[in-house]
XYZ file of C-alpha atoms in Angstrom:
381
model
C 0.000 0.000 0.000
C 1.368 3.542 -0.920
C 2.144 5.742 1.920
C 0.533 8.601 3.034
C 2.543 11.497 0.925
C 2.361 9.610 -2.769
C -1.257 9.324 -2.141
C -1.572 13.358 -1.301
C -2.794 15.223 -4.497
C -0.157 16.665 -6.569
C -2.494 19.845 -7.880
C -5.793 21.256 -6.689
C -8.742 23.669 -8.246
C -9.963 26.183 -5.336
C -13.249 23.405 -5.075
C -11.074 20.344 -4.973
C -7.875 18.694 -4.747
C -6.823 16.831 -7.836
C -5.127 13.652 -8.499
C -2.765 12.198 -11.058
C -5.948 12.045 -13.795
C -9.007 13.588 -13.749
C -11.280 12.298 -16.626
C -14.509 13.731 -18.145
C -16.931 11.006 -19.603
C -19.317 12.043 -22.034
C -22.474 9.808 -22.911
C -24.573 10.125 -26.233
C -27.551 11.983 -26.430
C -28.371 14.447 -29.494
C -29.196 17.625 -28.389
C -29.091 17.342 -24.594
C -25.919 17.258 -25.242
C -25.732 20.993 -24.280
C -26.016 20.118 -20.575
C -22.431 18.474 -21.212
C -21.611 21.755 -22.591
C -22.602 23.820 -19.605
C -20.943 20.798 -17.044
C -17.475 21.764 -19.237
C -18.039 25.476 -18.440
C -18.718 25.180 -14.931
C -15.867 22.745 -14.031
C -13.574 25.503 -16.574
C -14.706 28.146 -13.965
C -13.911 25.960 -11.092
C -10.375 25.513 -12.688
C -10.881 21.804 -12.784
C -8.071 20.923 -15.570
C -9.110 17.833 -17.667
C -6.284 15.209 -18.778
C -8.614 12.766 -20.373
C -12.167 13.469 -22.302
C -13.965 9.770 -23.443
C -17.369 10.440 -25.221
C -19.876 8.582 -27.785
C -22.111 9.892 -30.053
C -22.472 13.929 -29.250
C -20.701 13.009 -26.399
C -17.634 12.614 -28.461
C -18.299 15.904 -30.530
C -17.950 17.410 -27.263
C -15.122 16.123 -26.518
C -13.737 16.868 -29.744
C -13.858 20.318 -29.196
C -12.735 20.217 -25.896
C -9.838 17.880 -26.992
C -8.655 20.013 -29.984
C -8.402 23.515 -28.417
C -6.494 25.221 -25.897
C -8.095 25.975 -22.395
C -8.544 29.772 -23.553
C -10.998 28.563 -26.626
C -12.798 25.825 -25.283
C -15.831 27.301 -24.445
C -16.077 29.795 -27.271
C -15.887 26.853 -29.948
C -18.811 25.015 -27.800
C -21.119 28.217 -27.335
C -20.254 27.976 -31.654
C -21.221 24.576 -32.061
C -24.346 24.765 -30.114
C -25.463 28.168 -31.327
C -24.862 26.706 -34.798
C -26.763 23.840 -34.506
C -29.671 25.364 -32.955
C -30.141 28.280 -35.290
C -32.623 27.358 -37.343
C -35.118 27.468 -33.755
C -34.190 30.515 -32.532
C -35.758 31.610 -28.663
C -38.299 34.140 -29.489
C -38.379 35.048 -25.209
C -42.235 34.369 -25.156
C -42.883 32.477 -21.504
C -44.729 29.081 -22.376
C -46.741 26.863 -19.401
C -45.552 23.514 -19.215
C -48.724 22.363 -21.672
C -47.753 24.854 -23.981
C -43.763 24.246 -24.364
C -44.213 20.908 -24.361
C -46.300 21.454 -27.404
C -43.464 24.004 -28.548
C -41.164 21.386 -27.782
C -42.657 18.623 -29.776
C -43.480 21.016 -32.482
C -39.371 21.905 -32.728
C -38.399 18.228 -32.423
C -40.846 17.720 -35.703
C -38.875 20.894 -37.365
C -35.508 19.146 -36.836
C -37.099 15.929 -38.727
C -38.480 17.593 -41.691
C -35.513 19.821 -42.268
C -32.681 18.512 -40.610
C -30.124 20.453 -38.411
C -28.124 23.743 -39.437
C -23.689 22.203 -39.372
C -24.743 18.824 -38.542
C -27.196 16.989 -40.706
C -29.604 17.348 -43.790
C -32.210 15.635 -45.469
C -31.376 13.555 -48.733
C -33.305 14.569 -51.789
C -34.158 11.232 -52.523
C -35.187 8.667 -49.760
C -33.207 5.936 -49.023
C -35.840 3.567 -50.499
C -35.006 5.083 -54.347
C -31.639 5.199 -53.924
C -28.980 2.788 -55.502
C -28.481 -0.364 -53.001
C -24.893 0.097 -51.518
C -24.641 3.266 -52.025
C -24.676 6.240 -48.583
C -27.453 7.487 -49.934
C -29.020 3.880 -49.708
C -28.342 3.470 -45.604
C -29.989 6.724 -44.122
C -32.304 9.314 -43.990
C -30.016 12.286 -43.826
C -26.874 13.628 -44.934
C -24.039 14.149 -41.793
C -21.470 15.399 -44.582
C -22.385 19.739 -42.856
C -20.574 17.786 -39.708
C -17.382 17.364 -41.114
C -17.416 20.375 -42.466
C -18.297 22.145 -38.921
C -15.847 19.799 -37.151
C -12.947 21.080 -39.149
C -13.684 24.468 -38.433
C -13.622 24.377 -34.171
C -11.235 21.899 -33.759
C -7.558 21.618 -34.013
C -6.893 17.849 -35.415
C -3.116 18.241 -34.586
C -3.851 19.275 -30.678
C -6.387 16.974 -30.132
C -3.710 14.371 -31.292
C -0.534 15.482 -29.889
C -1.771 17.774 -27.045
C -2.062 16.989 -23.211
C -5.370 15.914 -23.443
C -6.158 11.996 -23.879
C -8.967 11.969 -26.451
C -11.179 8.562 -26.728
C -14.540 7.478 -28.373
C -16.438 4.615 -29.234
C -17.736 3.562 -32.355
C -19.128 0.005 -33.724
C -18.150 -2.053 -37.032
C -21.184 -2.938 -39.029
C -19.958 -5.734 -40.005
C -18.395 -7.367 -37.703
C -20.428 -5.883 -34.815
C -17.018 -5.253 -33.133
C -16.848 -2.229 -30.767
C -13.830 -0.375 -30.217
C -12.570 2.813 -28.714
C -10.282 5.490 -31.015
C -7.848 6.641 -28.673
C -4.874 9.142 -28.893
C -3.166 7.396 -25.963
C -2.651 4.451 -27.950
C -1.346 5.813 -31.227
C -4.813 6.321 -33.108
C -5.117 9.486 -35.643
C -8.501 10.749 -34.943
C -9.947 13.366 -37.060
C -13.230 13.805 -38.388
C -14.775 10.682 -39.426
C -13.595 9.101 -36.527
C -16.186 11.752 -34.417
C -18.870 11.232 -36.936
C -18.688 7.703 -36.693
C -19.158 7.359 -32.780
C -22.344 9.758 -33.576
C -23.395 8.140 -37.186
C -26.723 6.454 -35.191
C -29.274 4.700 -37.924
C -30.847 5.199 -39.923
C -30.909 8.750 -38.917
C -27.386 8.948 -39.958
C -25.380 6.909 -42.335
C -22.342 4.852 -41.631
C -18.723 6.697 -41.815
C -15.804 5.087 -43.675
C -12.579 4.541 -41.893
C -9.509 2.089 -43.613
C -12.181 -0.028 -45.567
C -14.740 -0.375 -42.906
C -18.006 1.519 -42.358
C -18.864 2.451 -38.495
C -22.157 3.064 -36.809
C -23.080 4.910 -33.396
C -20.987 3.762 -30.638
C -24.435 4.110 -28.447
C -25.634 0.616 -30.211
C -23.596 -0.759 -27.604
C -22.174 1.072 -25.355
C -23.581 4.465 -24.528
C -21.530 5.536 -21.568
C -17.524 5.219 -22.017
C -16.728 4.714 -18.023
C -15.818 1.359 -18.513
C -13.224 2.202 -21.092
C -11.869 4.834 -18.713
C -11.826 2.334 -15.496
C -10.004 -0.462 -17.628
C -6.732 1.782 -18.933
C -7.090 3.345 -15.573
C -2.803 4.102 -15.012
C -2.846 6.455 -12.043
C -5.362 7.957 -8.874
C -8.264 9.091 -10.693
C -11.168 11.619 -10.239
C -13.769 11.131 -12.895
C -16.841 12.942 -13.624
C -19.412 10.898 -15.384
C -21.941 12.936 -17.153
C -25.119 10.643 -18.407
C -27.810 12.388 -20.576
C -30.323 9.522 -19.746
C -31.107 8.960 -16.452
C -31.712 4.985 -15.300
C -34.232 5.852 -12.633
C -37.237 7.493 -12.927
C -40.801 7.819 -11.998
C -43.294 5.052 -13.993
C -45.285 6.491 -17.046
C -48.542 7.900 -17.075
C -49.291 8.730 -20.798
C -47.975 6.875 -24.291
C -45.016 10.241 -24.107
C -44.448 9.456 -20.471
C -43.951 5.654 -22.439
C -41.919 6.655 -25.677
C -39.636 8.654 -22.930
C -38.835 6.310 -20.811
C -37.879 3.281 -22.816
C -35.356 5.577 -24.766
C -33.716 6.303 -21.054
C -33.559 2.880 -20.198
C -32.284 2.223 -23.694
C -29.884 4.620 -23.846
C -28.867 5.204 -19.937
C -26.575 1.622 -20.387
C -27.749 1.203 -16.812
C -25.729 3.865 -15.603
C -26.044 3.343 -11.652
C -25.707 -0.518 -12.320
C -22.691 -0.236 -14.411
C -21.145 2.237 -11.843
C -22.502 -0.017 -8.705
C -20.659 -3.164 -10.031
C -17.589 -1.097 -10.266
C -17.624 0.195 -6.838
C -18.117 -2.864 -5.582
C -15.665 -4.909 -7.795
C -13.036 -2.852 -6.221
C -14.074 -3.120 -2.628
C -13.972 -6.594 -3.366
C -10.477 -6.044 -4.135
C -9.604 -3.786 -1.675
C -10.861 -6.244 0.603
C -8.623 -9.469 -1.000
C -5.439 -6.758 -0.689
C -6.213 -6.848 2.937
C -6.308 -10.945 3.613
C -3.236 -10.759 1.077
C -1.387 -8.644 3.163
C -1.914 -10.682 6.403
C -0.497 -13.779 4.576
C 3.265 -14.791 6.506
C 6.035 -14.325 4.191
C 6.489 -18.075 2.885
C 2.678 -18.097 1.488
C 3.532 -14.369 -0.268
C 6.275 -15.862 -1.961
C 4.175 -18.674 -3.575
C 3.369 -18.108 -6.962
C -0.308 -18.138 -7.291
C -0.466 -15.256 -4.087
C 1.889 -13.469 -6.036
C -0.709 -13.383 -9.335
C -3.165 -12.988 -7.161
C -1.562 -9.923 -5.707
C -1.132 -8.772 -9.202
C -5.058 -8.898 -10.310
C -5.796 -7.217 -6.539
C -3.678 -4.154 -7.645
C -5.671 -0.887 -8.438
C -5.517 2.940 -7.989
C -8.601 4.632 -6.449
C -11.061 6.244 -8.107
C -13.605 8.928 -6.915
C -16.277 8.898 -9.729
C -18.686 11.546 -9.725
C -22.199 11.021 -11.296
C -23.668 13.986 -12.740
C -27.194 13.140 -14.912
C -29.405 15.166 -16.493
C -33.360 14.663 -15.360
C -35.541 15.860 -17.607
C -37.747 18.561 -17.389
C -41.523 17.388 -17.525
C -42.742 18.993 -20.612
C -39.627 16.499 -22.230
C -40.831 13.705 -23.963
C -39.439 11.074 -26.419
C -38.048 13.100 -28.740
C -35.766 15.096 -26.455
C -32.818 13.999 -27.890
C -33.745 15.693 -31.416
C -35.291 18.647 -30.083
C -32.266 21.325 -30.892
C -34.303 24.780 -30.578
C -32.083 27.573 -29.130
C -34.193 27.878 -25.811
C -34.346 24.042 -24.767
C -30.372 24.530 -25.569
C -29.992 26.971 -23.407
C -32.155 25.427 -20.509
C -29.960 22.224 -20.944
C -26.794 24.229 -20.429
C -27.908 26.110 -17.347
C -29.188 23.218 -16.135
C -24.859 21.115 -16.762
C -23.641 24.484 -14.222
C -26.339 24.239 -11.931
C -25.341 20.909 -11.707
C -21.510 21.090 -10.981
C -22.361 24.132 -8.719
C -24.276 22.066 -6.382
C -21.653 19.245 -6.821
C -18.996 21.587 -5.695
C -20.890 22.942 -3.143
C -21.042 19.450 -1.403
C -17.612 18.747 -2.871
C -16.035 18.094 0.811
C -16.969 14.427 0.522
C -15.492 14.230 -2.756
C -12.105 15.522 -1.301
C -11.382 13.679 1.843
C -11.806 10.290 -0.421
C -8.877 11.830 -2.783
C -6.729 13.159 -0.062
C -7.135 9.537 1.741
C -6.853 7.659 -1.174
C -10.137 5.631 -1.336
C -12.498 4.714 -4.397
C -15.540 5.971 -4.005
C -18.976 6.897 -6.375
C -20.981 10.432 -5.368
C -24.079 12.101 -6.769
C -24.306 14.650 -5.077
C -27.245 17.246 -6.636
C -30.975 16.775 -5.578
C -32.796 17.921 -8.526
């Protein structure tokens, strides 16, 4: 077991002490991913530094753009992105009941499906049913080429790849069904397609081509990335998790409450279960390091204790859970809803968030200081 002093922090924001890593894990989600966006401001202003960003789907757009520019730029390339892609639904400042803006809501949602979103996505001309078989315009409903075009415009591909922040996301082979993480720790060149991919979801959006094969929506799978980030774990970690579909929730009362909540179970990967299991694998382990350590010398030099030893080994981890609950006018099609005003609300919503975090944050930082893995969610809304 390390000492006391290797275990102490080696930097600290004024809300927290910080460890060797702190990671930010982005989940898919369409357009609440804007409540990602306002988590990345509000851990900016609490001068939280980031050394490794994991996303899928818009989770890994974020991270893209976090990834690729330097701290001064980050959040002026988001506030781009998102103002971009919600300008076609512009906040008109009119105040709507809940009855009425869920109407409005539903009503923008519709918008976005008829004509697509401004530097993201399009519709084709011709539906995928007339088009040639084989071809892109064969496998989806829209066009995701405006993407690429937006990508290369906020982000730095030669940061993101050779700067101090690890980028990774996730993205599925069509054919093979393989899923696989992108990841500038390990050597991969990431640039555009490789974001598009881990957000091409069908048959919304088509596949994207990388070295000969075509890649779908990491999401189909996976759509959280913590378990990437807990397995190439190297040093003390202090991750925040940021989930756009919550795993609990109250049971339905109408067919919207119905088309709502099987997307979050769907999509939420079983966030609290996944994250549970964790915790608890590595009490379990914490707990075998303990017998192992009792063991006389003679038994600690037998082979098998020794491997056993080896799989007991870990660094702690303090994994806060920050997920976005819905608002109750927010039905099914929340994740497609990308009107300026629902944008903003999500982002207020991502610092209201960490703010409450950090204001309960002293939990969070006597588990760093005294090494242990722990999980916290700490906000009440």
């Amino acid at each position: 077991m390390a000492d006391a002093d290797s275990r102490k922090p080696r930097r600290r924001s004024p809300a927290l002490p910080l460890p060797d890593t702190v990671a930010l894990v982005l989940q898919g989600g369409g357009a609440l991913g804007s409540y990602q966006a306002g988590v990345i401001e509000a851990l900016d202003h609490a001068q939280i530094e980031i050394d490794w960003v994991a996303g899928i789907s818009i989770g890994a757009v974020n991270a893209a753009i976090l990834a690729g520019n330097p701290p001064e730029r980050r959040l002026e390339r988001l506030r781009t992105f998102w103002d971009t892609v919600s300008a076609s639904l512009p906040d008109l400042g009119v105040p709507l009941g809940d009855g009425m803006r869920e109407l409005v809501h539903e009503w923008s949602a519709s918008m976005v499906a008829v004509q697509g979103v401004p530097g993201f996505f399009t519709p084709r001309f011709v539906p995928p049913a007339f088009a040639v078989p084989g071809t892109m315009e064969a496998l989806s409903f829209y066009d995701s080429s405006p993407l690429r075009k937006t990508l290369d415009t906020l982000v730095d591909w030669d940061l993101l790849n050779n700067g101090p922040v690890r980028l990774s996301v996730g993205a599925v082979d069509i054919e093979s069904g393989n899923f696989r993480y992108f990841d500038t720790h390990v050597g991969d060149r990431i640039d555009a397609r490789h974001i598009m991919a881990s957000g091409a979801l069908p048959p919304g959006l088509p596949p994207i081509e990388i070295d000969g094969a075509l890649w779908w929506d990491g999401g189909l799978v996976s759509n959280t990335p913590l378990t990437h980030v807990l397995d190439n774990q190297e040093a003390t970690m202090l991750v925040f998790q940021v989930d756009l579909f919550p795993a609990q929730a109250e049971r339905p009362r109408t067919i919207m409450d119905v088309l709502a909540r099987e997307k979050e179970i769907r999509y939420s990967s079983r966030t609290r279960a996944i994250s549970d299991e964790r915790i608890r694998r590595r009490r379990d382990r914490e707990l075998a390091r303990k017998v192992l350590a009792k063991l006389p010398p003679e038994l600690q030099a037998d082979p098998d204790v020794q491997e056993l030893t080896r799989r007991a080994a870990e660094k702690p981890v303090s994994l806060v859970q920050l997920i976005y609950r819905a608002n109750r006018w927010e039905g099914g099609s929340r994740d497609f809803e990308f009107s300026r005003r629902t944008m903003h609300e999500h982002w207020q919503a991502g610092l209201a968030d960490v703010a409450e975090t950090m204001a309960n944050a002293r939990l969070i930082a006597q588990d760093i200081i005294e090494g242990k893995t722990a999980a916290f969610d700490l906000t009440q809304r």
